[in-house]
C-alpha atoms as a PDB file:
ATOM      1  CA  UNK A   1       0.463  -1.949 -24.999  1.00  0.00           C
ATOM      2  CA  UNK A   2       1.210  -5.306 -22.761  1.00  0.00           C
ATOM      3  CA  UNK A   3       4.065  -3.556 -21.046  1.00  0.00           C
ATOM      4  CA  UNK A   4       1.518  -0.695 -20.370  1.00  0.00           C
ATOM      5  CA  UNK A   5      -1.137  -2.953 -19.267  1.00  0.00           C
ATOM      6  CA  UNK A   6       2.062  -4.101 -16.644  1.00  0.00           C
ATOM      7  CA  UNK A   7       2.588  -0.716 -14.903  1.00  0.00           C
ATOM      8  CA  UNK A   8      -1.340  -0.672 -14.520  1.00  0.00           C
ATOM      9  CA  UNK A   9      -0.779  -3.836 -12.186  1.00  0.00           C
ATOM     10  CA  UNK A  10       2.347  -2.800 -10.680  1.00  0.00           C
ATOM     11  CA  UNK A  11       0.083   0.298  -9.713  1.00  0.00           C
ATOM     12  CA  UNK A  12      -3.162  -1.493  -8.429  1.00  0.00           C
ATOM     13  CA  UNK A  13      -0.901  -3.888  -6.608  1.00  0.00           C
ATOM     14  CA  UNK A  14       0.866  -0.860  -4.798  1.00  0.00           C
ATOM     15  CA  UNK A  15      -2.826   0.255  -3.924  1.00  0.00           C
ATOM     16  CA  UNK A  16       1.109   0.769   8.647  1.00  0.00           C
ATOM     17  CA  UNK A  17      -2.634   4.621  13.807  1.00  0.00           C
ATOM     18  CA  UNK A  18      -2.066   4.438  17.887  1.00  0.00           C
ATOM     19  CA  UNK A  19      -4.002   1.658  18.903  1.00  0.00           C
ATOM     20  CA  UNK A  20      -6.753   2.006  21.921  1.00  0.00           C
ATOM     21  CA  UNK A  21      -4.287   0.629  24.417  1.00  0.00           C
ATOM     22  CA  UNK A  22      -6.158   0.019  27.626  1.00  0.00           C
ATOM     23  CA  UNK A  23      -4.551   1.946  30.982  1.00  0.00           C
ATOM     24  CA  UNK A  24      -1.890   0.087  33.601  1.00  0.00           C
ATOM     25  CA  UNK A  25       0.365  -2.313  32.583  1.00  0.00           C
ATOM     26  CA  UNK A  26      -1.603  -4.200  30.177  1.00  0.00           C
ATOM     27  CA  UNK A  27      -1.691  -0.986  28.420  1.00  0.00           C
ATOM     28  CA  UNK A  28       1.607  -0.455  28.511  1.00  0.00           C
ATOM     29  CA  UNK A  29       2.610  -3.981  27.502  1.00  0.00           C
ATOM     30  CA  UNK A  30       0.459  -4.066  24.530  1.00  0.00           C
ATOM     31  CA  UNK A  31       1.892  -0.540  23.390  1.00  0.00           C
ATOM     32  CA  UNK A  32       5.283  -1.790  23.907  1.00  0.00           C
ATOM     33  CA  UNK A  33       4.971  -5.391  21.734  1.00  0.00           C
ATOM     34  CA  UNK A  34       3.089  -3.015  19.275  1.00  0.00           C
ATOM     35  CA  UNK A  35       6.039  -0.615  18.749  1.00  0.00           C
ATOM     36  CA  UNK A  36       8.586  -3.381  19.018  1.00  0.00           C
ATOM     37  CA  UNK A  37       6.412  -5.232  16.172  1.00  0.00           C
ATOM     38  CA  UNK A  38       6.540  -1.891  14.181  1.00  0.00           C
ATOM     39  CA  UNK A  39      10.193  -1.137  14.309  1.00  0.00           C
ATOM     40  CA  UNK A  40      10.536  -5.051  13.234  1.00  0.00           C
ATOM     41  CA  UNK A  41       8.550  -4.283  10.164  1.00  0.00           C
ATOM     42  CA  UNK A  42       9.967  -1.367   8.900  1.00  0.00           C
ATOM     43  CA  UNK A  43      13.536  -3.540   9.037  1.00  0.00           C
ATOM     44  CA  UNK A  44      12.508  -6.283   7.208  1.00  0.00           C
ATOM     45  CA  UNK A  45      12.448  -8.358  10.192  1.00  0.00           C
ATOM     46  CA  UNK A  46       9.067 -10.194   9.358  1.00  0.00           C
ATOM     47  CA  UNK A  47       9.246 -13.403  11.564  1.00  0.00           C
ATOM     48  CA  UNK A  48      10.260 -11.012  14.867  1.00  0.00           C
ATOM     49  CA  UNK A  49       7.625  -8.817  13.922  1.00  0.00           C
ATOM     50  CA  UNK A  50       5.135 -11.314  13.359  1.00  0.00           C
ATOM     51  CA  UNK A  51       6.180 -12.779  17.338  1.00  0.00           C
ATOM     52  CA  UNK A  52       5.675  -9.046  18.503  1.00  0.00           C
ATOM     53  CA  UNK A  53       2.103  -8.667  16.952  1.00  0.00           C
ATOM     54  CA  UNK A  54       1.191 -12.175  18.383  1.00  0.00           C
ATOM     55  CA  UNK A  55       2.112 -10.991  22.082  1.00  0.00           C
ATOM     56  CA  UNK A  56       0.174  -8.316  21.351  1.00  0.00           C
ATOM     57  CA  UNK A  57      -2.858 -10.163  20.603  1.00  0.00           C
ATOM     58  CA  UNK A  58      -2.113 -12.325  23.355  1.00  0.00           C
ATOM     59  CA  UNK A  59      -2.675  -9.021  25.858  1.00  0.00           C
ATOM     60  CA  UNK A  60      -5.433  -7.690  24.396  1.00  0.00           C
ATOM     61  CA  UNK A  61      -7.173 -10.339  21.618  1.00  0.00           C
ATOM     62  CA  UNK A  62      -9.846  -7.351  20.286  1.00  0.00           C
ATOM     63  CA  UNK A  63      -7.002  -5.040  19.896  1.00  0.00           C
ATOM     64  CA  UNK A  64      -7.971  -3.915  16.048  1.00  0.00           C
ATOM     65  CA  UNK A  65      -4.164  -2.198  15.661  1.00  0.00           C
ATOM     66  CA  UNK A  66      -2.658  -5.658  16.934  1.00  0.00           C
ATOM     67  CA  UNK A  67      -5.214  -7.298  14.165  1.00  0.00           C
ATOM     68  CA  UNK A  68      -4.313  -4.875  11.883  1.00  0.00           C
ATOM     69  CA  UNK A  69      -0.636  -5.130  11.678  1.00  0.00           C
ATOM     70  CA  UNK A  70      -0.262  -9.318  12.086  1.00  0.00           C
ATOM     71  CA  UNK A  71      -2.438  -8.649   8.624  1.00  0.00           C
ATOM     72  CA  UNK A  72       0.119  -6.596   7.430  1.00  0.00           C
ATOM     73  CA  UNK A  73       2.747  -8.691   8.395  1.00  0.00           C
ATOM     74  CA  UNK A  74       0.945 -11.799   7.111  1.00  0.00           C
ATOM     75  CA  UNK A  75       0.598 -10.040   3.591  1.00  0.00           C
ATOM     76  CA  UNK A  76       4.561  -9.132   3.732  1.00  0.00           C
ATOM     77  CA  UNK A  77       4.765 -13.268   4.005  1.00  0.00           C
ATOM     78  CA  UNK A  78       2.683 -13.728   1.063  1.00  0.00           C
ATOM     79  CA  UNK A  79      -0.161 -15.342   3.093  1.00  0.00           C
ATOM     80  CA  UNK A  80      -2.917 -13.458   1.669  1.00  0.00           C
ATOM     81  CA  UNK A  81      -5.572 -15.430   3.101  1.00  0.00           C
ATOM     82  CA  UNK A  82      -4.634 -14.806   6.797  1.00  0.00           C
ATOM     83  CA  UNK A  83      -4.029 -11.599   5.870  1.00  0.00           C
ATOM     84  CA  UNK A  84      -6.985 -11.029   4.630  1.00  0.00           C
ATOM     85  CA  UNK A  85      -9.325 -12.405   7.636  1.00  0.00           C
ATOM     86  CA  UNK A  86      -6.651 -10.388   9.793  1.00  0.00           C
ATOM     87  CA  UNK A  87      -8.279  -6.875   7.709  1.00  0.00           C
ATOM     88  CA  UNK A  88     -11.458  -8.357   8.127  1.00  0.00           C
ATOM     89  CA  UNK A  89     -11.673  -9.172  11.868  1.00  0.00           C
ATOM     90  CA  UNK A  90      -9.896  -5.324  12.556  1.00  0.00           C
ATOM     91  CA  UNK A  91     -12.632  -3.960  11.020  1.00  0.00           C
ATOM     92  CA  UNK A  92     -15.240  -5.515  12.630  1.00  0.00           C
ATOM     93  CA  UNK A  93     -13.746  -5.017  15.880  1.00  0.00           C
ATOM     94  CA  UNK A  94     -12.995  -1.040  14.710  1.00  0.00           C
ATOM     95  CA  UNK A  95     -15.111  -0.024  11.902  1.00  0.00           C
ATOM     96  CA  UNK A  96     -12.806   3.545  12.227  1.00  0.00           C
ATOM     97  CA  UNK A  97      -9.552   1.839  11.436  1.00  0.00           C
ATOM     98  CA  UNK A  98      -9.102   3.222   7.664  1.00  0.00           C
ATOM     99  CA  UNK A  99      -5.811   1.316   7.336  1.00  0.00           C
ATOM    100  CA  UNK A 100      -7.013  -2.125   8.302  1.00  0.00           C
ATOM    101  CA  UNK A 101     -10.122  -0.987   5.914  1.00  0.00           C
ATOM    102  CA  UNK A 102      -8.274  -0.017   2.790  1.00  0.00           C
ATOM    103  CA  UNK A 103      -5.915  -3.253   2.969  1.00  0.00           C
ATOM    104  CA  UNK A 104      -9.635  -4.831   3.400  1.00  0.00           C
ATOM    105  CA  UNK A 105     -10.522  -3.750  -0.087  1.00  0.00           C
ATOM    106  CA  UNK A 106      -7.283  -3.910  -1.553  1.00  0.00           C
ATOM    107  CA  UNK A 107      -7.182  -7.362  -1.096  1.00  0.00           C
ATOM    108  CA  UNK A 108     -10.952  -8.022  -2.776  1.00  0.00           C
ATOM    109  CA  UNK A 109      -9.350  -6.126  -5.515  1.00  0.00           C
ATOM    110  CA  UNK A 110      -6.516  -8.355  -5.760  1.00  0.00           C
ATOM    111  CA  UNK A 111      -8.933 -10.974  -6.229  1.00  0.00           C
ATOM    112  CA  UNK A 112     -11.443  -9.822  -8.828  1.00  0.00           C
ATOM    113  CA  UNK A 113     -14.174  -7.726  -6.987  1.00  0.00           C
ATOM    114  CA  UNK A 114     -13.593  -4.192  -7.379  1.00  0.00           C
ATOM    115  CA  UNK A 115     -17.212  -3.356  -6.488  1.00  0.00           C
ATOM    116  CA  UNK A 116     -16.970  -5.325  -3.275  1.00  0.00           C
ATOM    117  CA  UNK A 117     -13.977  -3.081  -2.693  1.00  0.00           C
ATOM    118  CA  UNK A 118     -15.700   0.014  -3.167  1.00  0.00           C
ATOM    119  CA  UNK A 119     -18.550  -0.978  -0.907  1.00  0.00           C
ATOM    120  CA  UNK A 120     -15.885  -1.685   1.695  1.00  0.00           C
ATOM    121  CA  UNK A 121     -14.560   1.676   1.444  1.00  0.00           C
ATOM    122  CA  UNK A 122     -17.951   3.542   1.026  1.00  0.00           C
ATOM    123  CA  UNK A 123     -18.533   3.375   4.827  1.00  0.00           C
ATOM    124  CA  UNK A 124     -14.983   4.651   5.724  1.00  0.00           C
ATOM    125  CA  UNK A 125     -15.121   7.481   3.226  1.00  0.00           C
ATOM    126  CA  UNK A 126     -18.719   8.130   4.513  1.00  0.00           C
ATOM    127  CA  UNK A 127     -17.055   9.444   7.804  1.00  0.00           C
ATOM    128  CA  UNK A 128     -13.440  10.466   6.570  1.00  0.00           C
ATOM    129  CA  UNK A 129     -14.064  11.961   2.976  1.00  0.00           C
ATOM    130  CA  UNK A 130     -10.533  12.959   2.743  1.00  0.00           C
ATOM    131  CA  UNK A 131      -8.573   9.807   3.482  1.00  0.00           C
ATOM    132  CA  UNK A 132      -6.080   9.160   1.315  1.00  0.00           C
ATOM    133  CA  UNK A 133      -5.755   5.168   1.766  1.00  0.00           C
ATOM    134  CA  UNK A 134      -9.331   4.567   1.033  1.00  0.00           C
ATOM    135  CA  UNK A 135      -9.231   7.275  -1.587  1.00  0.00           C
ATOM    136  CA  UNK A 136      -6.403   5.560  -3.194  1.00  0.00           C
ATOM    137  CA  UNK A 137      -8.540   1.886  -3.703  1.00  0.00           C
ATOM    138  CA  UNK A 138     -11.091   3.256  -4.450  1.00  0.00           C
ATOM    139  CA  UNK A 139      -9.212   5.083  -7.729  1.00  0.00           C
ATOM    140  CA  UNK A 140      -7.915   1.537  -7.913  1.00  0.00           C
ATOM    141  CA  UNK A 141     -10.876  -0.289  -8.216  1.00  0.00           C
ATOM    142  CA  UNK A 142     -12.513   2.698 -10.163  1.00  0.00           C
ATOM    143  CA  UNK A 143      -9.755   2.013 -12.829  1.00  0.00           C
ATOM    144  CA  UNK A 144     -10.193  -1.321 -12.736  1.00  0.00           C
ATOM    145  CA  UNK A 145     -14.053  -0.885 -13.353  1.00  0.00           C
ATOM    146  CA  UNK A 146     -13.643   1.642 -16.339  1.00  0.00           C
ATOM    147  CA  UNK A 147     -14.205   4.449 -14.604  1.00  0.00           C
ATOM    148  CA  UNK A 148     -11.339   6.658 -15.603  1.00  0.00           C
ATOM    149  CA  UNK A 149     -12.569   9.952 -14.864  1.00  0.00           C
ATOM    150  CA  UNK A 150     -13.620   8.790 -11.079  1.00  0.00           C
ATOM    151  CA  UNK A 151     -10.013   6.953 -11.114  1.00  0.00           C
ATOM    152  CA  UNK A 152      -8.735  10.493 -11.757  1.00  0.00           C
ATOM    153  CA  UNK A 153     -11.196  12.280  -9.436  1.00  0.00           C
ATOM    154  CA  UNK A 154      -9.574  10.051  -6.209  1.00  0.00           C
ATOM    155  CA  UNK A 155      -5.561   9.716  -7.338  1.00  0.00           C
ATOM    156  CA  UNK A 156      -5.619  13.517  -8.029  1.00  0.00           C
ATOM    157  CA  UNK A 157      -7.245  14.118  -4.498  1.00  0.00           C
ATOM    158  CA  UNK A 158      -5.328  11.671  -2.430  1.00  0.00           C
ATOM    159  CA  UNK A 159      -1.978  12.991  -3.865  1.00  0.00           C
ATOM    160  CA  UNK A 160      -3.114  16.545  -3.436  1.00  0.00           C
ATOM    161  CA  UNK A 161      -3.690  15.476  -0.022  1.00  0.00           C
ATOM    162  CA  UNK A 162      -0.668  13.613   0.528  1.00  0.00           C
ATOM    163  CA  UNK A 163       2.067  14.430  -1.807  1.00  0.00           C
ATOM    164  CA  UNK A 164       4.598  11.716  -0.800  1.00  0.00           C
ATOM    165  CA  UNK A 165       2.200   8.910  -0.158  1.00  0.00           C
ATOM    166  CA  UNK A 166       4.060   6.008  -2.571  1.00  0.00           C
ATOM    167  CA  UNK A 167       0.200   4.246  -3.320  1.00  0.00           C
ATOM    168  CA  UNK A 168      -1.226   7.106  -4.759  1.00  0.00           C
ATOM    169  CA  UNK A 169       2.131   7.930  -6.866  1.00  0.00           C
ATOM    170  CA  UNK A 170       2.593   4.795  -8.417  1.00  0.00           C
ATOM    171  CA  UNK A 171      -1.710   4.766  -9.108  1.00  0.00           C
ATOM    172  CA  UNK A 172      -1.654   8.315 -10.591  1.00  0.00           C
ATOM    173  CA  UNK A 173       1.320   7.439 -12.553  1.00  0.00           C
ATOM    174  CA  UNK A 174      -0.234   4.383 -13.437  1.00  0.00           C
ATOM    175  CA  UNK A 175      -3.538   6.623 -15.145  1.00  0.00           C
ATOM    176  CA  UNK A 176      -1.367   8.894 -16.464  1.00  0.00           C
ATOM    177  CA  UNK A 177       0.680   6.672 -18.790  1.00  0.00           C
ATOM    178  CA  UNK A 178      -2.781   4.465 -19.907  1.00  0.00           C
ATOM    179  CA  UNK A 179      -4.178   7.557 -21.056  1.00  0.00           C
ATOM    180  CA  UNK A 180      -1.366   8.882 -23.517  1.00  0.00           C
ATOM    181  CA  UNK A 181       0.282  11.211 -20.407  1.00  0.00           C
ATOM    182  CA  UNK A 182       3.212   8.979 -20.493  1.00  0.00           C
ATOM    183  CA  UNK A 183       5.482  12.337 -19.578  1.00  0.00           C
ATOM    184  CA  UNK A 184       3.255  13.159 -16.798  1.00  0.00           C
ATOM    185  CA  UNK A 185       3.829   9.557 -15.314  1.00  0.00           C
ATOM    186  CA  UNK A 186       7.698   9.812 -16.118  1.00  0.00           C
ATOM    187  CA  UNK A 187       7.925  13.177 -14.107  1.00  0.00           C
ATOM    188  CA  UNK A 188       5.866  12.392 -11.334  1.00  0.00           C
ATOM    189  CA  UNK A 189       7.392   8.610 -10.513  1.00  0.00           C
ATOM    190  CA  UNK A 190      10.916  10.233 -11.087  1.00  0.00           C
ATOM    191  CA  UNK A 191      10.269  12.692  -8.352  1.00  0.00           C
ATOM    192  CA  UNK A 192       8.839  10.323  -5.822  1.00  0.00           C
ATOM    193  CA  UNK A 193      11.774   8.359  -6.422  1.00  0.00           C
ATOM    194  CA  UNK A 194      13.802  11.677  -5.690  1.00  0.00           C
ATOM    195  CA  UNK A 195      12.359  12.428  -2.759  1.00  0.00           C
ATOM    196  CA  UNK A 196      11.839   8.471  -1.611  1.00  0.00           C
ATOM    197  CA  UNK A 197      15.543   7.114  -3.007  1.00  0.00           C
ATOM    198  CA  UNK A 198      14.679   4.143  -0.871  1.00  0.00           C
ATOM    199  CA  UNK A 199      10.851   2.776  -1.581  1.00  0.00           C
ATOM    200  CA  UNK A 200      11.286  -0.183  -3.493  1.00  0.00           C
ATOM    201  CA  UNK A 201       7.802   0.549  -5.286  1.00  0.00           C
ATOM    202  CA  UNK A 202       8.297   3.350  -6.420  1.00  0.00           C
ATOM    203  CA  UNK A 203      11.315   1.924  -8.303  1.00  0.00           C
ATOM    204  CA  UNK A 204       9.632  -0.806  -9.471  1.00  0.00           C
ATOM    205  CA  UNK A 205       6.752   1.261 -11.122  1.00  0.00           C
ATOM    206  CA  UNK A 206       9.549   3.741 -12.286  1.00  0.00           C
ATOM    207  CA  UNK A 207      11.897   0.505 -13.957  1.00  0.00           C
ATOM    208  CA  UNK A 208       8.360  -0.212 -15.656  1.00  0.00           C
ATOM    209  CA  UNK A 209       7.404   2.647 -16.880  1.00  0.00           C
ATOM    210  CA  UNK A 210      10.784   3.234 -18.460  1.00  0.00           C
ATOM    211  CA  UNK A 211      10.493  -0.156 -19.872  1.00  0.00           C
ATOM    212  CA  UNK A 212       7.406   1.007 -21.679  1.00  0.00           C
ATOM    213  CA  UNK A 213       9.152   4.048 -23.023  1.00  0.00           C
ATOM    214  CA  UNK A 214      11.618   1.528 -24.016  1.00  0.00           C
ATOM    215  CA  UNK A 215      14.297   2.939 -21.573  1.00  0.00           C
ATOM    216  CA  UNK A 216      16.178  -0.209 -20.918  1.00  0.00           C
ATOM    217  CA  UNK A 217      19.380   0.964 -19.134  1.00  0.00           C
ATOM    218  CA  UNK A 218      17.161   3.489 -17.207  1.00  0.00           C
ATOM    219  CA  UNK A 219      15.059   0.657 -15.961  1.00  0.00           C
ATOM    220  CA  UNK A 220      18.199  -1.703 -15.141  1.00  0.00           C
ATOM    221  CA  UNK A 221      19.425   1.320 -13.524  1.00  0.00           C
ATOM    222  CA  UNK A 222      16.514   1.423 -11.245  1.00  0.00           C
ATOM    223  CA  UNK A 223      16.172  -2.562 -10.585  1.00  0.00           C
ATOM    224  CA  UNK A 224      20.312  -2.244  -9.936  1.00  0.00           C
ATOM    225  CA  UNK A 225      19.966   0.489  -7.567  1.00  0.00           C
ATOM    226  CA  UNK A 226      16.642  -1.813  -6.144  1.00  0.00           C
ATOM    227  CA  UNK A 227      19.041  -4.764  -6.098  1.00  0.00           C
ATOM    228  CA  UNK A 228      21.998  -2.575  -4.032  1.00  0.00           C
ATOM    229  CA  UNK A 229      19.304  -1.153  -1.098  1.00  0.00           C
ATOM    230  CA  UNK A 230      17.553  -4.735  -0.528  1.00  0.00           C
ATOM    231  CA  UNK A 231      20.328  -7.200  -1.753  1.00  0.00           C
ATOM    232  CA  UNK A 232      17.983  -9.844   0.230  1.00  0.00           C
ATOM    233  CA  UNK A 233      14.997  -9.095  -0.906  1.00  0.00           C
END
């Protein structure tokens, strides 16, 4: 079904850690631009947030959280290539940082290579078996290479792990409805959406999935209520 085959993307595409702040006031300064850049991104505030993660490169240019998060930022923009070399240069500089590695191998996803995505997570999962953000692309790219049962194995594990995380929710819901579960997907994206009233993804995969079920008013409900919490956006 093409409207399945639609939540499956919405759910791969829904496949930000204290950095290692030197001591004095460098430190301090680079902790400070860092939380400033934070609370910037959580409000929508992209371009202020994007100045605050600059600064923070400025102080301390290896910093892989300051790295990290102008990636994250530069994704949130829609510049996927700077994002990506953002991911890619946090990494190197902190082969630990399982966020900047995960958004690493989401974004080879994105672009075609799911087993270049799970060799970028192999290392991470290697030393951290039970992270949930490299768990959760690695279902994705599992899916993405067939491999439904592994897909399973991961999605079941990260959300087992971490209940609320929106990634895993949309991706498990995502399985669920490809393989004939579609009331397993309806009850789990409903309750995220419950207990997350204001995560635009999980609405989006929600509006979807009701589509599929050919719920229209539900899903214009849930793109309505979208359009109400981020009438920017």
């Amino acid at each position: 079904m093409q409207i399945s085959r639609n939540l499956l993307a919405t759910a791969i595409c829904l496949c930000v850690v204290a950095c290692g702040a030197s001591e004095g006031q460098g430190g301090a300064n680079l902790e400070e631009a860092l939380a400033r850049g934070v609370e910037h991104l959580a409000a929508g505030r992209l371009e202020k947030a994007r100045v605050e993660f600059q600064n923070a490169r400025q102080i301390a240019p290896e910093s892989a959280e300051a790295l990290y998060q102008s990636g994250v930022v530069a994704e949130r923009l829609r510049d996927y290539g700077v994002a990506g070399r953002f991911y890619q240069a946090a990494v190197d500089g902190d082969p630990s940082h399982s966020r900047a590695r995960a958004d690493l191998a989401r974004a080879y996803l994105f672009a075609g290579a799911p087993d270049r995505s799970i060799e970028i997570v192999a290392p991470g999962l290697n030393t951290a078996p039970d992270d949930v953000h490299l768990l959760t692309v690695r279902a994705a790219a599992r899916m993405a290479l067939g491999d439904i049962p592994g897909a399973f194995q991961d999605a079941e594990r990260a959300i087992d792990l971490a209940p609320d995380y929106p990634r895993a929710i949309a991706l498990l819901a995502g399985l669920y409805d490809s393989n004939a579960r579609s009331d397993r997907a309806r009850a789990l994206l409903e309750q995220g959406v419950k207990a997350q009233p204001r995560n635009a993804d999980l609405r989006i995969a929600l509006s979807e999935l009701y589509s599929s079920l050919d719920l229209q008013s539900e899903a214009e409900a849930q793109m309505r209520e979208l359009v109400r919490l981020e009438p920017e956006n």
